Amino acid sequence: MLKIEELLTKFENSLGTIETDEQLNSVRQEYLGKSGHVTDAMKQIKDVPNDQKKAYGEAVNKIKVKIEEGLQGLKQKIQAKALEKKLKNTPKVDLTIPYTKQVGSLHPITIAEKKVVEVFRSMGFIVEDGYEVETEYNNFEAVNVPKDHPARDTQDTFWLNNGQVLRTHTSANQNRVMKTYGAPLRAIFPGRCYRNEALDASHDTTFWQCEGMVIDENINVANLIFFMKTMLTEVFGKEIEVRLRPGFFPFTEPSFELDCSCPYCEGKGCKVCKQGGWIELCPCGMIHPEVLKMGGIDTDKYQGFAFGLGLSRLAMMNKNISTIRVMNGCKLKELKQAKIK
Ligand code: DAH
């Protein structure tokens, strides 16, 4: 009995020296293994006098349980210590910090263009691409602006050394589109244009337009008004009124300035429409027969209308941006005003 009690004391004294899993396993073997001290003590029961066998067995069992518990407790301590060490060496992560995802957004011009394209597509228009570097012919002659025509002065042009130009308007694509598709035709061609402009809040050297052409039999100004009204109503998501004022462009006859009722104040007057209730948005007109002829269209059979929607203007208006420079700049803070909702 005494020997067994000594066994427990010896085990308890050794606990303090155990620090690793390996040490723990070898102590487990030493006491509980096949030829360990406790197993030996069990085997010795055969030499114990019969009347003491029961008490002896119980005592050995008690010690076995205590040693098992001791080893288990130690195992947990070793694991906790290992975890603590691991955490100490791991960079700290604060799971309570709010998770903000910085989502980007499309450019305001892209948003406006996508919307306009979507609406015109639904009305059966094809969407064409053009060239930003154009021939003098396409940019001017083919839209009825011959050399020395005073209208050239209204479009300060970037000329390239080879005689070509950075297109001053998307109208430069009219001739190519007519020659490619013929009549009847419903097409829009959005794109970037360039002018050697003096800069101010609404003028920049680079800006976007969306040209449109409809050529068919019996096309008249009423069709033009219908298409523009429908398109603007869809783009702004509310009923828009349009009005035409007389204008002048060499490529249309008659020519108009199309205004739309201010979508922000419904015509009552606000900052966007400069209190006027109307916004000048889209020059347009019935395509000049000379322009149709140069595009290979039979003018006895077909007429058409065309328009040059100011896409930069539309985007600025739509997103309440007050200076056009925001459009070509990379200032995220300013562009963020125009984030998609
Ligand atoms: N190209 C003209 C400009 O940039 C805008 C324009 C006016 C386009 C009338 C048209 C139109 O198609 O019919 O100033």
mmCIF file of C-alpha atoms and ligand atoms in Angstrom:
data_model
loop_
_atom_site.group_PDB
_atom_site.id
_atom_site.type_symbol
_atom_site.label_atom_id
_atom_site.label_comp_id
_atom_site.label_asym_id
_atom_site.label_seq_id
_atom_site.Cartn_x
_atom_site.Cartn_y
_atom_site.Cartn_z
ATOM 1 C CA MET A 1 0.000 0.000 0.000
ATOM 2 C CA LEU A 2 2.733 2.314 1.024
ATOM 3 C CA LYS A 3 4.534 1.652 -2.225
ATOM 4 C CA ILE A 4 1.453 2.570 -4.213
ATOM 5 C CA GLU A 5 1.038 5.831 -2.347
ATOM 6 C CA GLU A 6 4.675 6.658 -3.072
ATOM 7 C CA LEU A 7 3.889 6.083 -6.724
ATOM 8 C CA LEU A 8 1.294 8.848 -6.672
ATOM 9 C CA THR A 9 3.589 11.276 -4.855
ATOM 10 C CA LYS A 10 6.338 10.545 -7.366
ATOM 11 C CA PHE A 11 3.954 11.165 -10.251
ATOM 12 C CA GLU A 12 2.709 14.418 -8.741
ATOM 13 C CA ASN A 13 6.262 15.659 -8.216
ATOM 14 C CA SER A 14 7.166 14.968 -11.835
ATOM 15 C CA LEU A 15 4.211 16.973 -13.186
ATOM 16 C CA GLY A 16 6.029 20.280 -12.828
ATOM 17 C CA THR A 17 8.793 19.214 -15.197
ATOM 18 C CA ILE A 18 6.513 18.253 -18.091
ATOM 19 C CA GLU A 19 6.218 20.883 -20.795
ATOM 20 C CA THR A 20 5.780 19.145 -24.120
ATOM 21 C CA ASP A 21 3.525 16.483 -25.654
ATOM 22 C CA GLU A 22 6.511 14.131 -25.997
ATOM 23 C CA GLN A 23 7.371 14.397 -22.304
ATOM 24 C CA LEU A 24 3.725 13.851 -21.452
ATOM 25 C CA ASN A 25 3.596 10.680 -23.558
ATOM 26 C CA SER A 26 6.707 9.212 -22.018
ATOM 27 C CA VAL A 27 5.362 9.832 -18.465
ATOM 28 C CA ARG A 28 2.083 8.221 -19.548
ATOM 29 C CA GLN A 29 4.086 5.141 -20.696
ATOM 30 C CA GLU A 30 6.101 5.162 -17.485
ATOM 31 C CA TYR A 31 2.989 4.902 -15.324
ATOM 32 C CA LEU A 32 0.149 3.502 -17.432
ATOM 33 C CA GLY A 33 2.030 1.693 -20.253
ATOM 34 C CA LYS A 34 2.218 -2.110 -20.594
ATOM 35 C CA SER A 35 5.112 -2.398 -18.165
ATOM 36 C CA GLY A 36 4.393 0.904 -16.404
ATOM 37 C CA HIS A 37 4.366 1.353 -12.605
ATOM 38 C CA VAL A 38 0.553 1.228 -12.245
ATOM 39 C CA THR A 39 0.237 -1.811 -14.507
ATOM 40 C CA ASP A 40 2.988 -3.533 -12.453
ATOM 41 C CA ALA A 41 1.187 -2.678 -9.242
ATOM 42 C CA MET A 42 -1.990 -4.263 -10.695
ATOM 43 C CA LYS A 43 -0.099 -7.426 -11.560
ATOM 44 C CA GLN A 44 1.236 -7.660 -8.008
ATOM 45 C CA ILE A 45 -2.271 -8.204 -6.669
ATOM 46 C CA LYS A 46 -1.664 -11.949 -6.924
ATOM 47 C CA ASP A 47 0.945 -11.732 -4.121
ATOM 48 C CA VAL A 48 -1.372 -9.788 -1.815
ATOM 49 C CA PRO A 49 -3.087 -11.797 0.940
ATOM 50 C CA ASN A 50 -6.671 -12.605 0.070
ATOM 51 C CA ASP A 51 -8.274 -10.485 2.755
ATOM 52 C CA GLN A 52 -6.400 -7.411 1.524
ATOM 53 C CA LYS A 53 -6.875 -7.974 -2.227
ATOM 54 C CA LYS A 54 -10.060 -5.865 -2.432
ATOM 55 C CA ALA A 55 -8.614 -2.843 -0.629
ATOM 56 C CA TYR A 56 -5.389 -3.137 -2.634
ATOM 57 C CA GLY A 57 -7.266 -3.297 -5.969
ATOM 58 C CA GLU A 58 -9.366 -0.283 -5.052
ATOM 59 C CA ALA A 59 -6.312 1.716 -4.002
ATOM 60 C CA VAL A 60 -4.444 0.955 -7.243
ATOM 61 C CA ASN A 61 -7.538 1.889 -9.273
ATOM 62 C CA LYS A 62 -7.901 5.159 -7.384
ATOM 63 C CA ILE A 63 -4.309 6.024 -8.136
ATOM 64 C CA LYS A 64 -4.743 5.046 -11.773
ATOM 65 C CA VAL A 65 -7.728 7.407 -12.069
ATOM 66 C CA LYS A 66 -5.800 10.220 -10.342
ATOM 67 C CA ILE A 67 -2.839 9.760 -12.689
ATOM 68 C CA GLU A 68 -5.166 9.742 -15.710
ATOM 69 C CA GLU A 69 -6.823 12.929 -14.510
ATOM 70 C CA GLY A 70 -3.442 14.517 -13.846
ATOM 71 C CA LEU A 71 -2.240 13.649 -17.336
ATOM 72 C CA GLN A 72 -5.459 14.949 -18.886
ATOM 73 C CA GLY A 73 -5.213 18.250 -17.008
ATOM 74 C CA LEU A 74 -1.607 18.607 -18.070
ATOM 75 C CA LYS A 75 -2.485 17.889 -21.676
ATOM 76 C CA GLN A 76 -4.974 20.768 -21.665
ATOM 77 C CA LYS A 77 -2.423 23.082 -20.108
ATOM 78 C CA ILE A 78 0.154 22.196 -22.782
ATOM 79 C CA GLN A 79 -2.399 22.801 -25.551
ATOM 80 C CA ALA A 80 -3.436 26.153 -24.068
ATOM 81 C CA LYS A 81 0.197 27.204 -23.826
ATOM 82 C CA ALA A 82 0.826 26.210 -27.466
ATOM 83 C CA LEU A 83 -2.227 28.183 -28.601
ATOM 84 C CA GLU A 84 -1.141 31.218 -26.624
ATOM 85 C CA LYS A 85 2.284 31.047 -28.253
ATOM 86 C CA LYS A 86 0.736 30.715 -31.705
ATOM 87 C CA LEU A 87 -1.560 33.711 -31.154
ATOM 88 C CA LYS A 88 1.338 35.777 -29.910
ATOM 89 C CA ASN A 89 3.170 35.195 -33.190
ATOM 90 C CA THR A 90 0.121 35.817 -35.416
ATOM 91 C CA PRO A 91 -0.665 39.328 -36.676
ATOM 92 C CA LYS A 92 -3.655 40.693 -34.833
ATOM 93 C CA VAL A 93 -6.948 40.867 -36.728
ATOM 94 C CA ASP A 94 -9.654 43.094 -35.369
ATOM 95 C CA LEU A 95 -12.884 41.426 -36.363
ATOM 96 C CA THR A 96 -14.918 44.310 -35.001
ATOM 97 C CA ILE A 97 -13.657 46.792 -37.615
ATOM 98 C CA PRO A 98 -16.563 47.617 -39.971
ATOM 99 C CA TYR A 99 -16.145 45.979 -43.394
ATOM 100 C CA THR A 100 -16.421 48.563 -46.149
ATOM 101 C CA LYS A 101 -16.186 47.398 -49.720
ATOM 102 C CA GLN A 102 -14.912 50.182 -51.999
ATOM 103 C CA VAL A 103 -16.996 49.508 -55.071
ATOM 104 C CA GLY A 104 -16.116 51.477 -58.180
ATOM 105 C CA SER A 105 -18.688 52.767 -60.597
ATOM 106 C CA LEU A 106 -19.079 53.542 -64.267
ATOM 107 C CA HIS A 107 -18.090 56.966 -65.547
ATOM 108 C CA PRO A 108 -21.004 59.443 -65.775
ATOM 109 C CA ILE A 109 -20.558 59.615 -69.566
ATOM 110 C CA THR A 110 -20.691 55.830 -69.803
ATOM 111 C CA ILE A 111 -23.836 55.782 -67.686
ATOM 112 C CA ALA A 112 -25.521 58.378 -69.924
ATOM 113 C CA GLU A 113 -24.369 56.640 -73.105
ATOM 114 C CA LYS A 114 -25.577 53.235 -71.942
ATOM 115 C CA LYS A 115 -28.981 54.629 -71.114
ATOM 116 C CA VAL A 116 -29.351 56.480 -74.431
ATOM 117 C CA VAL A 117 -28.160 53.437 -76.396
ATOM 118 C CA GLU A 118 -30.586 51.174 -74.535
ATOM 119 C CA VAL A 119 -33.538 53.431 -75.301
ATOM 120 C CA PHE A 120 -32.686 53.910 -79.001
ATOM 121 C CA ARG A 121 -32.002 50.192 -79.432
ATOM 122 C CA SER A 122 -35.469 49.472 -78.103
ATOM 123 C CA MET A 123 -36.787 51.776 -80.850
ATOM 124 C CA GLY A 124 -35.011 49.775 -83.547
ATOM 125 C CA PHE A 125 -31.842 51.860 -83.998
ATOM 126 C CA ILE A 126 -28.490 50.291 -84.814
ATOM 127 C CA VAL A 127 -25.505 51.564 -82.843
ATOM 128 C CA GLU A 128 -22.431 52.459 -84.866
ATOM 129 C CA ASP A 129 -18.873 53.238 -83.949
ATOM 130 C CA GLY A 130 -16.909 55.860 -85.819
ATOM 131 C CA TYR A 131 -13.365 57.190 -85.997
ATOM 132 C CA GLU A 132 -11.965 59.914 -83.800
ATOM 133 C CA VAL A 133 -9.411 60.715 -86.511
ATOM 134 C CA GLU A 134 -11.411 61.622 -89.592
ATOM 135 C CA THR A 135 -10.911 62.844 -93.115
ATOM 136 C CA GLU A 136 -11.650 66.456 -93.892
ATOM 137 C CA TYR A 137 -14.251 65.171 -96.327
ATOM 138 C CA ASN A 138 -16.255 63.243 -93.727
ATOM 139 C CA ASN A 139 -15.979 65.891 -91.044
ATOM 140 C CA PHE A 140 -16.891 68.840 -93.282
ATOM 141 C CA GLU A 141 -17.572 68.352 -96.992
ATOM 142 C CA ALA A 142 -19.889 65.370 -96.638
ATOM 143 C CA VAL A 143 -22.064 67.304 -94.205
ATOM 144 C CA ASN A 144 -22.338 70.249 -96.531
ATOM 145 C CA VAL A 145 -19.562 72.371 -95.081
ATOM 146 C CA PRO A 146 -17.260 73.019 -98.039
ATOM 147 C CA LYS A 147 -13.876 74.721 -97.729
ATOM 148 C CA ASP A 148 -14.170 78.402 -96.834
ATOM 149 C CA HIS A 149 -17.733 77.919 -95.539
ATOM 150 C CA PRO A 150 -18.195 80.229 -92.531
ATOM 151 C CA ALA A 151 -19.592 77.312 -90.500
ATOM 152 C CA ARG A 152 -16.043 75.937 -90.257
ATOM 153 C CA ASP A 153 -15.203 78.870 -88.015
ATOM 154 C CA THR A 154 -17.739 77.702 -85.449
ATOM 155 C CA GLN A 155 -15.816 74.477 -84.971
ATOM 156 C CA ASP A 156 -12.212 75.255 -84.034
ATOM 157 C CA THR A 157 -10.472 72.227 -85.373
ATOM 158 C CA PHE A 158 -7.406 70.205 -84.415
ATOM 159 C CA TRP A 159 -5.685 69.525 -87.750
ATOM 160 C CA LEU A 160 -3.202 66.716 -88.069
ATOM 161 C CA ASN A 161 -0.045 67.019 -90.167
ATOM 162 C CA ASN A 162 -1.452 64.603 -92.742
ATOM 163 C CA GLY A 163 -4.476 66.850 -93.395
ATOM 164 C CA GLN A 164 -6.870 64.754 -91.336
ATOM 165 C CA VAL A 165 -8.731 66.099 -88.311
ATOM 166 C CA LEU A 166 -9.757 65.065 -84.836
ATOM 167 C CA ARG A 167 -13.479 64.937 -85.543
ATOM 168 C CA THR A 168 -15.253 68.032 -84.324
ATOM 169 C CA HIS A 169 -18.634 66.314 -84.186
ATOM 170 C CA THR A 170 -20.141 62.857 -84.520
ATOM 171 C CA SER A 171 -21.839 64.131 -87.710
ATOM 172 C CA ALA A 172 -18.513 63.170 -89.310
ATOM 173 C CA ASN A 173 -19.803 59.593 -89.342
ATOM 174 C CA GLN A 174 -23.072 60.365 -91.169
ATOM 175 C CA ASN A 175 -21.703 59.858 -94.676
ATOM 176 C CA ARG A 176 -20.004 56.572 -93.835
ATOM 177 C CA VAL A 177 -23.104 55.175 -92.130
ATOM 178 C CA MET A 178 -25.373 56.141 -95.054
ATOM 179 C CA LYS A 179 -22.962 54.589 -97.566
ATOM 180 C CA THR A 180 -22.672 51.425 -95.479
ATOM 181 C CA TYR A 181 -26.362 50.789 -94.805
ATOM 182 C CA GLY A 182 -28.379 52.867 -97.291
ATOM 183 C CA ALA A 183 -32.035 53.622 -96.655
ATOM 184 C CA PRO A 184 -34.211 53.021 -94.742
ATOM 185 C CA LEU A 185 -31.962 53.694 -91.779
ATOM 186 C CA ARG A 186 -32.220 54.192 -88.054
ATOM 187 C CA ALA A 187 -28.820 54.625 -86.485
ATOM 188 C CA ILE A 188 -27.101 56.341 -83.602
ATOM 189 C CA PHE A 189 -23.372 56.763 -83.210
ATOM 190 C CA PRO A 190 -22.131 57.996 -79.859
ATOM 191 C CA GLY A 191 -18.545 59.072 -79.445
ATOM 192 C CA ARG A 192 -15.828 61.444 -78.411
ATOM 193 C CA CYS A 193 -15.228 64.698 -80.287
ATOM 194 C CA TYR A 194 -12.537 67.368 -80.123
ATOM 195 C CA ARG A 195 -12.411 71.109 -80.565
ATOM 196 C CA ASN A 196 -9.691 73.625 -80.029
ATOM 197 C CA GLU A 197 -11.918 75.518 -77.599
ATOM 198 C CA ALA A 198 -11.289 78.155 -75.003
ATOM 199 C CA LEU A 199 -12.098 76.341 -71.762
ATOM 200 C CA ASP A 200 -14.934 77.304 -69.468
ATOM 201 C CA ALA A 201 -17.480 75.528 -67.262
ATOM 202 C CA SER A 202 -19.319 74.050 -70.226
ATOM 203 C CA HIS A 203 -16.570 73.843 -72.881
ATOM 204 C CA ASP A 204 -13.622 71.499 -73.017
ATOM 205 C CA THR A 205 -11.399 70.340 -75.853
ATOM 206 C CA THR A 206 -12.828 66.843 -75.465
ATOM 207 C CA PHE A 207 -16.524 66.067 -75.188
ATOM 208 C CA TRP A 208 -19.075 63.425 -76.110
ATOM 209 C CA GLN A 209 -21.979 63.540 -78.515
ATOM 210 C CA CYS A 210 -24.496 61.035 -79.708
ATOM 211 C CA GLU A 211 -25.478 61.500 -83.318
ATOM 212 C CA GLY A 212 -28.685 60.012 -84.617
ATOM 213 C CA MET A 213 -30.214 59.590 -88.070
ATOM 214 C CA VAL A 214 -33.561 58.344 -89.248
ATOM 215 C CA ILE A 215 -34.063 58.003 -92.996
ATOM 216 C CA ASP A 216 -37.235 56.585 -94.450
ATOM 217 C CA GLU A 217 -40.216 57.427 -96.628
ATOM 218 C CA ASN A 218 -42.489 60.188 -95.337
ATOM 219 C CA ILE A 219 -40.276 61.300 -92.465
ATOM 220 C CA ASN A 220 -41.098 64.738 -91.097
ATOM 221 C CA VAL A 221 -40.534 67.022 -88.127
ATOM 222 C CA ALA A 222 -43.350 65.353 -86.167
ATOM 223 C CA ASN A 223 -41.332 62.103 -86.246
ATOM 224 C CA LEU A 224 -38.298 63.950 -84.956
ATOM 225 C CA ILE A 225 -40.304 65.414 -82.064
ATOM 226 C CA PHE A 226 -41.810 62.020 -81.245
ATOM 227 C CA PHE A 227 -38.457 60.209 -81.137
ATOM 228 C CA MET A 228 -36.759 62.884 -79.053
ATOM 229 C CA LYS A 229 -39.629 63.141 -76.598
ATOM 230 C CA THR A 230 -39.815 59.372 -76.184
ATOM 231 C CA MET A 231 -36.085 59.034 -75.750
ATOM 232 C CA LEU A 232 -35.781 61.819 -73.155
ATOM 233 C CA THR A 233 -38.831 60.572 -71.254
ATOM 234 C CA GLU A 234 -37.188 57.141 -71.021
ATOM 235 C CA VAL A 235 -33.760 58.502 -70.087
ATOM 236 C CA PHE A 236 -35.113 60.682 -67.283
ATOM 237 C CA GLY A 237 -37.813 58.223 -66.257
ATOM 238 C CA LYS A 238 -40.512 60.915 -66.315
ATOM 239 C CA GLU A 239 -42.670 62.691 -68.871
ATOM 240 C CA ILE A 240 -40.522 65.251 -70.715
ATOM 241 C CA GLU A 241 -41.822 67.998 -72.984
ATOM 242 C CA VAL A 242 -39.750 69.175 -75.934
ATOM 243 C CA ARG A 243 -39.849 72.379 -77.923
ATOM 244 C CA LEU A 244 -38.089 73.432 -81.106
ATOM 245 C CA ARG A 245 -36.526 76.793 -81.787
ATOM 246 C CA PRO A 246 -35.133 77.739 -85.165
ATOM 247 C CA GLY A 247 -31.441 77.057 -85.595
ATOM 248 C CA PHE A 248 -28.890 76.877 -88.341
ATOM 249 C CA PHE A 249 -26.701 73.998 -89.451
ATOM 250 C CA PRO A 250 -25.464 73.461 -92.990
ATOM 251 C CA PHE A 251 -26.369 69.763 -92.845
ATOM 252 C CA THR A 252 -30.045 70.213 -91.946
ATOM 253 C CA GLU A 253 -32.880 72.190 -93.485
ATOM 254 C CA PRO A 254 -34.846 73.274 -91.568
ATOM 255 C CA SER A 255 -32.566 73.230 -88.505
ATOM 256 C CA PHE A 256 -33.667 73.440 -84.884
ATOM 257 C CA GLU A 257 -32.434 73.770 -81.365
ATOM 258 C CA LEU A 258 -34.368 71.251 -79.318
ATOM 259 C CA ASP A 259 -35.029 72.139 -75.688
ATOM 260 C CA CYS A 260 -36.457 69.764 -73.121
ATOM 261 C CA SER A 261 -38.535 70.714 -70.116
ATOM 262 C CA CYS A 262 -36.324 70.686 -67.029
ATOM 263 C CA PRO A 263 -36.615 67.213 -65.482
ATOM 264 C CA TYR A 264 -35.538 68.527 -62.074
ATOM 265 C CA CYS A 265 -38.124 71.228 -61.456
ATOM 266 C CA GLU A 266 -40.701 70.181 -64.062
ATOM 267 C CA GLY A 267 -40.462 73.595 -65.702
ATOM 268 C CA LYS A 268 -40.863 75.685 -62.536
ATOM 269 C CA GLY A 269 -37.307 77.032 -62.662
ATOM 270 C CA CYS A 270 -34.205 75.816 -60.780
ATOM 271 C CA LYS A 271 -30.397 75.973 -60.787
ATOM 272 C CA VAL A 272 -30.004 73.342 -63.525
ATOM 273 C CA CYS A 273 -32.271 75.131 -66.037
ATOM 274 C CA LYS A 274 -31.066 78.550 -64.840
ATOM 275 C CA GLN A 275 -34.620 79.353 -63.771
ATOM 276 C CA GLY A 276 -35.847 79.119 -67.353
ATOM 277 C CA GLY A 277 -37.713 75.816 -67.053
ATOM 278 C CA TRP A 278 -36.155 74.567 -70.348
ATOM 279 C CA ILE A 279 -32.772 73.080 -71.148
ATOM 280 C CA GLU A 280 -31.040 73.392 -74.516
ATOM 281 C CA LEU A 281 -29.985 69.853 -75.241
ATOM 282 C CA CYS A 282 -30.008 68.746 -78.806
ATOM 283 C CA PRO A 283 -29.502 70.522 -82.129
ATOM 284 C CA CYS A 284 -31.341 68.753 -84.915
ATOM 285 C CA GLY A 285 -33.203 69.111 -88.163
ATOM 286 C CA MET A 286 -34.350 67.524 -91.385
ATOM 287 C CA ILE A 287 -31.292 66.174 -93.189
ATOM 288 C CA HIS A 288 -30.260 68.459 -96.052
ATOM 289 C CA PRO A 289 -30.909 66.758 -99.424
ATOM 290 C CA GLU A 290 -27.286 67.427 -100.441
ATOM 291 C CA VAL A 291 -26.102 65.430 -97.429
ATOM 292 C CA LEU A 292 -28.435 62.566 -98.328
ATOM 293 C CA LYS A 293 -27.224 62.616 -101.931
ATOM 294 C CA MET A 294 -23.571 62.545 -100.892
ATOM 295 C CA GLY A 295 -24.468 59.510 -98.782
ATOM 296 C CA GLY A 296 -25.931 57.779 -101.850
ATOM 297 C CA ILE A 297 -29.578 58.104 -100.739
ATOM 298 C CA ASP A 298 -32.369 58.545 -103.299
ATOM 299 C CA THR A 299 -33.858 61.892 -102.276
ATOM 300 C CA ASP A 300 -36.969 61.441 -104.442
ATOM 301 C CA LYS A 301 -37.946 58.547 -102.238
ATOM 302 C CA TYR A 302 -36.407 59.246 -98.834
ATOM 303 C CA GLN A 303 -36.191 62.013 -96.275
ATOM 304 C CA GLY A 304 -34.708 61.975 -92.837
ATOM 305 C CA PHE A 305 -33.931 63.770 -89.654
ATOM 306 C CA ALA A 306 -30.710 63.949 -87.699
ATOM 307 C CA PHE A 307 -29.695 65.151 -84.287
ATOM 308 C CA GLY A 308 -26.524 65.699 -82.292
ATOM 309 C CA LEU A 309 -27.316 64.977 -78.663
ATOM 310 C CA GLY A 310 -24.829 66.519 -76.238
ATOM 311 C CA LEU A 311 -23.868 63.442 -74.267
ATOM 312 C CA SER A 312 -21.445 65.249 -71.929
ATOM 313 C CA ARG A 313 -24.160 67.783 -71.286
ATOM 314 C CA LEU A 314 -26.731 65.091 -70.593
ATOM 315 C CA ALA A 315 -24.370 63.284 -68.216
ATOM 316 C CA MET A 316 -23.554 66.484 -66.329
ATOM 317 C CA MET A 317 -27.194 67.379 -66.028
ATOM 318 C CA ASN A 318 -28.205 63.932 -65.002
ATOM 319 C CA LYS A 319 -25.647 63.841 -62.222
ATOM 320 C CA ASN A 320 -25.751 67.509 -61.259
ATOM 321 C CA ILE A 321 -22.125 68.166 -62.215
ATOM 322 C CA SER A 322 -21.483 71.850 -62.735
ATOM 323 C CA THR A 323 -18.234 71.891 -64.724
ATOM 324 C CA ILE A 324 -17.366 69.825 -67.777
ATOM 325 C CA ARG A 325 -13.755 69.435 -66.635
ATOM 326 C CA VAL A 326 -14.902 66.838 -64.088
ATOM 327 C CA MET A 327 -15.718 64.585 -67.029
ATOM 328 C CA ASN A 328 -12.186 64.406 -68.370
ATOM 329 C CA GLY A 329 -10.406 64.628 -65.053
ATOM 330 C CA CYS A 330 -9.434 61.779 -62.814
ATOM 331 C CA LYS A 331 -10.499 63.349 -59.559
ATOM 332 C CA LEU A 332 -12.354 60.555 -57.880
ATOM 333 C CA LYS A 333 -13.792 62.869 -55.270
ATOM 334 C CA GLU A 334 -15.565 64.843 -57.985
ATOM 335 C CA LEU A 335 -16.528 61.821 -60.045
ATOM 336 C CA LYS A 336 -18.008 60.174 -56.975
ATOM 337 C CA GLN A 337 -20.827 62.713 -57.113
ATOM 338 C CA ALA A 338 -21.940 60.756 -60.112
ATOM 339 C CA LYS A 339 -21.877 57.297 -58.559
ATOM 340 C CA ILE A 340 -24.553 54.899 -59.744
ATOM 341 C CA LYS A 341 -27.350 54.607 -57.250
HETATM 342 N N1 DAH B 1 -22.847 68.502 -85.458
HETATM 343 C C1 DAH B 1 -23.465 69.588 -84.757
HETATM 344 C C2 DAH B 1 -22.491 70.193 -83.771
HETATM 345 O O1 DAH B 1 -21.680 69.495 -83.256
HETATM 346 C C3 DAH B 1 -24.687 69.122 -84.021
HETATM 347 C C4 DAH B 1 -25.795 68.703 -84.920
HETATM 348 C C5 DAH B 1 -26.745 69.627 -85.329
HETATM 349 C C6 DAH B 1 -25.907 67.413 -85.353
HETATM 350 C C7 DAH B 1 -27.788 69.275 -86.124
HETATM 351 C C8 DAH B 1 -26.943 67.047 -86.195
HETATM 352 C C9 DAH B 1 -27.891 68.000 -86.556
HETATM 353 O O2 DAH B 1 -27.115 65.811 -86.654
HETATM 354 O O3 DAH B 1 -28.909 67.618 -87.351
HETATM 355 O O4 DAH B 1 -22.577 71.342 -83.481
#
